[in-house]
GROMACS .gro file of C-alpha atoms in nm:
model
  244
    1MET     CA    1   0.105   2.633  -7.630
    2SER     CA    2   0.477   2.651  -7.719
    3PHE     CA    3   0.750   2.914  -7.697
    4THR     CA    4   1.065   2.963  -7.905
    5ILE     CA    5   1.405   3.059  -7.766
    6ARG     CA    6   1.661   3.198  -8.011
    7VAL     CA    7   1.998   3.053  -7.913
    8PRO     CA    8   2.322   3.189  -8.068
    9GLN     CA    9   2.488   2.916  -8.275
   10THR     CA   10   2.803   2.945  -8.063
   11HIS     CA   11   2.621   2.788  -7.769
   12ILE     CA   12   2.557   2.461  -7.956
   13PRO     CA   13   2.858   2.226  -8.007
   14GLU     CA   14   2.973   2.236  -8.370
   15SER     CA   15   2.995   1.857  -8.378
   16SER     CA   16   2.622   1.824  -8.305
   17SER     CA   17   2.390   1.744  -8.596
   18TYR     CA   18   2.031   1.787  -8.485
   19LYS     CA   19   1.716   1.716  -8.684
   20LYS     CA   20   1.385   1.890  -8.630
   21GLY     CA   21   1.214   1.741  -8.328
   22ASP     CA   22   1.534   1.625  -8.157
   23LYS     CA   23   1.560   1.700  -7.788
   24ILE     CA   24   1.856   1.912  -7.682
   25LYS     CA   25   1.999   1.914  -7.331
   26ILE     CA   26   2.331   2.087  -7.269
   27GLN     CA   27   2.473   2.123  -6.920
   28ASP     CA   28   2.802   2.309  -6.919
   29SER     CA   29   2.975   2.623  -6.796
   30TYR     CA   30   3.096   2.928  -6.984
   31ALA     CA   31   3.418   3.112  -6.908
   32THR     CA   32   3.407   3.489  -6.947
   33GLN     CA   33   3.709   3.716  -6.929
   34SER     CA   34   3.648   4.059  -6.784
   35LYS     CA   35   3.864   4.349  -6.669
   36ASP     CA   36   3.844   4.596  -6.386
   37SER     CA   37   4.072   4.873  -6.266
   38VAL     CA   38   4.188   5.030  -5.943
   39THR     CA   39   4.342   5.376  -5.916
   40VAL     CA   40   4.603   5.425  -5.644
   41ASP     CA   41   4.653   5.784  -5.527
   42VAL     CA   42   5.029   5.771  -5.477
   43ALA     CA   43   5.068   6.144  -5.411
   44GLN     CA   44   4.809   6.143  -5.135
   45GLU     CA   45   4.926   5.819  -4.975
   46LEU     CA   46   5.288   5.934  -4.960
   47SER     CA   47   5.209   6.303  -4.897
   48ILE     CA   48   5.412   6.422  -5.193
   49PRO     CA   49   5.345   6.667  -5.481
   50ALA     CA   50   5.166   6.494  -5.771
   51LYS     CA   51   5.430   6.607  -6.021
   52ASP     CA   52   5.702   6.432  -5.817
   53ILE     CA   53   5.562   6.079  -5.809
   54PHE     CA   54   5.816   5.958  -6.068
   55LYS     CA   55   6.085   6.009  -5.802
   56TYR     CA   56   5.916   5.756  -5.574
   57LEU     CA   57   5.771   5.496  -5.815
   58THR     CA   58   5.929   5.150  -5.821
   59VAL     CA   59   5.723   5.033  -6.122
   60THR     CA   60   5.686   5.144  -6.483
   61LEU     CA   61   5.408   5.143  -6.739
   62GLY     CA   62   5.320   4.789  -6.852
   63ASP     CA   63   5.468   4.610  -6.550
   64MET     CA   64   5.278   4.301  -6.433
   65LEU     CA   65   5.247   4.313  -6.056
   66GLU     CA   66   5.169   4.050  -5.796
   67GLU     CA   67   4.947   4.142  -5.502
   68GLY     CA   68   5.174   4.308  -5.246
   69THR     CA   69   5.432   4.432  -5.497
   70VAL     CA   70   5.575   4.767  -5.388
   71ILE     CA   71   5.447   5.040  -5.623
   72ALA     CA   72   5.621   5.335  -5.462
   73GLN     CA   73   5.824   5.412  -5.155
   74LYS     CA   74   5.928   5.717  -4.961
   75LYS     CA   75   6.239   5.700  -4.746
   76GLY     CA   76   6.245   5.902  -4.427
   77LEU     CA   77   6.507   5.964  -4.163
   78PHE     CA   78   6.384   5.685  -3.936
   79HIS     CA   79   6.158   5.469  -4.156
   80THR     CA   80   6.050   5.400  -4.513
   81THR     CA   81   5.685   5.421  -4.626
   82ARG     CA   82   5.600   5.160  -4.888
   83LEU     CA   83   5.285   5.158  -5.102
   84GLN     CA   84   5.185   4.808  -5.219
   85SER     CA   85   4.965   4.684  -5.503
   86PRO     CA   86   4.627   4.572  -5.364
   87LEU     CA   87   4.589   4.308  -5.638
   88LYS     CA   88   4.758   4.113  -5.915
   89ALA     CA   89   4.742   4.351  -6.209
   90GLU     CA   90   4.913   4.544  -6.489
   91VAL     CA   91   5.030   4.903  -6.452
   92ARG     CA   92   4.801   5.057  -6.713
   93SER     CA   93   4.863   5.429  -6.664
   94ILE     CA   94   5.069   5.676  -6.460
   95ASP     CA   95   4.926   6.026  -6.420
   96HIS     CA   96   5.188   6.282  -6.321
   97THR     CA   97   4.925   6.555  -6.304
   98GLN     CA   98   4.698   6.378  -6.056
   99GLY     CA   99   4.974   6.176  -5.892
  100THR     CA  100   4.796   5.844  -5.949
  101VAL     CA  101   4.871   5.498  -6.083
  102THR     CA  102   4.595   5.293  -6.246
  103LEU     CA  103   4.615   4.913  -6.223
  104MET     CA  104   4.417   4.684  -6.455
  105ARG     CA  105   4.344   4.319  -6.381
  106SER     CA  106   4.187   4.044  -6.590
  107LEU     CA  107   3.935   3.807  -6.436
  108MET     CA  108   3.829   3.468  -6.572
  109GLN     CA  109   3.487   3.374  -6.440
  110LYS     CA  110   3.284   3.060  -6.501
  111ASP     CA  111   2.907   3.065  -6.513
  112ALA     CA  112   2.669   2.769  -6.506
  113PHE     CA  113   2.472   2.696  -6.822
  114LEU     CA  114   2.174   2.462  -6.867
  115LEU     CA  115   1.984   2.448  -7.196
  116GLU     CA  116   1.685   2.223  -7.267
  117GLY     CA  117   1.431   2.211  -7.548
  118VAL     CA  118   1.338   2.072  -7.887
  119PHE     CA  119   1.536   2.159  -8.201
  120GLU     CA  120   1.321   2.346  -8.451
  121GLY     CA  121   1.584   2.456  -8.704
  122LYS     CA  122   1.828   2.740  -8.776
  123GLU     CA  123   1.767   3.098  -8.877
  124HIS     CA  124   2.014   3.385  -8.924
  125GLY     CA  125   2.292   3.212  -8.731
  126GLU     CA  126   2.065   3.116  -8.443
  127ILE     CA  127   1.923   2.786  -8.323
  128LEU     CA  128   1.546   2.786  -8.274
  129LEU     CA  129   1.464   2.593  -7.958
  130LYS     CA  130   1.102   2.505  -7.880
  131VAL     CA  131   0.990   2.472  -7.519
  132LYS     CA  132   0.653   2.412  -7.354
  133ASP     CA  133   0.596   2.770  -7.245
  134GLY     CA  134   0.802   3.080  -7.186
  135LEU     CA  135   0.845   3.453  -7.152
  136VAL     CA  136   1.099   3.708  -7.274
  137SER     CA  137   1.197   4.009  -7.063
  138GLY     CA  138   1.380   4.322  -7.172
  139VAL     CA  139   1.674   4.411  -6.947
  140ASP     CA  140   1.783   4.753  -6.826
  141PHE     CA  141   2.145   4.689  -6.917
  142ALA     CA  142   2.356   4.413  -7.071
  143VAL     CA  143   2.616   4.218  -6.873
  144ASN     CA  144   2.911   4.037  -7.027
  145ARG     CA  145   2.823   3.698  -6.875
  146THR     CA  146   2.627   3.399  -7.004
  147PHE     CA  147   2.427   3.197  -6.752
  148ALA     CA  148   2.133   2.959  -6.741
  149GLY     CA  149   1.976   2.722  -6.494
  150PRO     CA  150   1.694   2.659  -6.245
  151VAL     CA  151   1.522   2.959  -6.089
  152SER     CA  152   1.417   3.053  -5.735
  153TYR     CA  153   1.175   3.337  -5.668
  154VAL     CA  154   1.240   3.523  -5.343
  155HIS     CA  155   1.001   3.780  -5.202
  156ASP     CA  156   1.072   4.003  -4.900
  157ASP     CA  157   1.141   3.699  -4.685
  158PRO     CA  158   1.426   3.710  -4.432
  159SER     CA  159   1.409   3.330  -4.394
  160VAL     CA  160   1.550   3.261  -4.743
  161GLY     CA  161   1.797   2.973  -4.714
  162LEU     CA  162   2.075   2.791  -4.896
  163GLU     CA  163   1.841   2.557  -5.083
  164MET     CA  164   1.679   2.854  -5.259
  165CYS     CA  165   2.006   3.020  -5.356
  166LYS     CA  166   2.299   2.785  -5.412
  167ASP     CA  167   2.343   2.692  -5.780
  168ARG     CA  168   2.020   2.869  -5.872
  169ILE     CA  169   1.925   3.192  -6.050
  170VAL     CA  170   1.762   3.400  -5.778
  171VAL     CA  171   1.489   3.647  -5.873
  172THR     CA  172   1.381   3.899  -5.612
  173GLU     CA  173   1.191   4.225  -5.574
  174THR     CA  174   1.360   4.315  -5.246
  175ASP     CA  175   1.543   4.647  -5.222
  176SER     CA  176   1.723   4.554  -4.900
  177SER     CA  177   2.100   4.558  -4.943
  178ILE     CA  178   2.129   4.326  -4.640
  179GLU     CA  179   1.899   4.065  -4.796
  180ILE     CA  180   2.075   4.089  -5.136
  181ALA     CA  181   2.416   4.048  -4.970
  182LYS     CA  182   2.281   3.744  -4.786
  183ILE     CA  183   2.160   3.588  -5.113
  184VAL     CA  184   2.493   3.659  -5.288
  185SER     CA  185   2.682   3.492  -5.001
  186MET     CA  186   2.501   3.163  -5.073
  187ASP     CA  187   2.658   3.107  -5.418
  188PRO     CA  188   2.371   3.169  -5.662
  189VAL     CA  189   2.430   3.124  -6.037
  190ALA     CA  190   2.305   3.478  -6.096
  191LEU     CA  191   2.080   3.746  -5.951
  192VAL     CA  192   1.783   3.910  -6.126
  193THR     CA  193   1.645   4.217  -5.955
  194GLY     CA  194   1.473   4.549  -6.014
  195THR     CA  195   1.699   4.761  -5.795
  196VAL     CA  196   2.077   4.754  -5.773
  197VAL     CA  197   2.149   4.802  -5.402
  198TYR     CA  198   2.442   4.561  -5.373
  199TYR     CA  199   2.689   4.433  -5.630
  200SER     CA  200   2.942   4.148  -5.631
  201SER     CA  201   3.166   4.084  -5.931
  202ALA     CA  202   3.146   3.711  -5.852
  203VAL     CA  203   2.773   3.692  -5.928
  204PRO     CA  204   2.623   3.809  -6.261
  205LEU     CA  205   2.345   4.061  -6.202
  206VAL     CA  206   2.068   4.152  -6.446
  207LYS     CA  207   1.840   4.444  -6.371
  208LEU     CA  208   1.489   4.433  -6.516
  209HIS     CA  209   1.236   4.710  -6.559
  210SER     CA  210   0.983   4.710  -6.275
  211ASP     CA  211   0.696   4.581  -6.491
  212ALA     CA  212   0.911   4.304  -6.643
  213LEU     CA  213   1.023   4.189  -6.299
  214LYS     CA  214   0.666   4.178  -6.169
  215GLU     CA  215   0.562   3.974  -6.473
  216ALA     CA  216   0.846   3.726  -6.420
  217MET     CA  217   0.758   3.693  -6.051
  218ARG     CA  218   0.397   3.629  -6.145
  219HIS     CA  219   0.470   3.355  -6.400
  220THR     CA  220   0.744   3.178  -6.197
  221PHE     CA  221   0.893   2.978  -6.484
  222PRO     CA  222   1.135   2.711  -6.352
  223LYS     CA  223   1.429   2.788  -6.587
  224CYS     CA  224   1.603   3.096  -6.721
  225ILE     CA  225   1.866   3.174  -6.989
  226TYR     CA  226   2.069   3.489  -7.044
  227PHE     CA  227   2.325   3.529  -7.324
  228ALA     CA  228   2.621   3.765  -7.271
  229ASN     CA  229   2.557   4.124  -7.380
  230ASP     CA  230   2.202   4.042  -7.494
  231LYS     CA  231   1.915   4.278  -7.423
  232VAL     CA  232   1.665   4.009  -7.333
  233LEU     CA  233   1.631   3.732  -7.077
  234TYR     CA  234   1.436   3.411  -7.144
  235TRP     CA  235   1.220   3.231  -6.886
  236TYR     CA  236   1.081   2.890  -6.977
  237ALA     CA  237   0.940   2.549  -6.886
  238THR     CA  238   1.012   2.229  -7.081
  239GLU     CA  239   0.758   1.960  -7.176
  240ASP     CA  240   0.854   1.766  -6.861
  241GLU     CA  241   0.797   2.060  -6.629
  242SER     CA  242   0.509   2.257  -6.493
  243LYS     CA  243   0.545   2.609  -6.357
  244LYS     CA  244   0.610   2.604  -5.985
   0.00000   0.00000   0.00000
């Protein structure tokens, strides 16, 4: 029995010229740029009317701030209250109605990527990769990260250790925020779960439908691939592997 994984052409080096039947093994990392924002309630922090924040701001729209840069200050008779930026970011908006400043930062994150299989050809801008056996799961939502690698399957087991998590894609049915936080602290490549009870921007998280997660846990394929913003996740075993 064989299984086909459809790999976007962008994940295969342009200089590579494969023929049908050639083995492909790519071990690399992918950098993904993402953005997040933080809103600072200047009016509340300085106890001033929202419409007056312009009198106290020390930054303007578009300024690039370092962590700790003073955003606003209020001078009193005996001391000055200073409000600092909590992160390195750009001043993206100033709301004189709400009395807030929104900061936007860009993050560059690297995710592990391991791809193995047999080249079967190209179709519609995708590489067809044949593996020994596999499974495709629909995801609840798409994440803007690409990752791939070996998989660990963790049940409701408080004894899960570093060897099951570090540099591995961890799949778990647990709904304990404590257990999820513990797994995330041990540097997994990614986390696949059925319930979002804890989130860390450092670790890509894919949420599966309950039935899809149970099926993945039942098959326990040793490798997994997820392409950024895709709606499916591939589980697979190569010719040299057996399902654990």
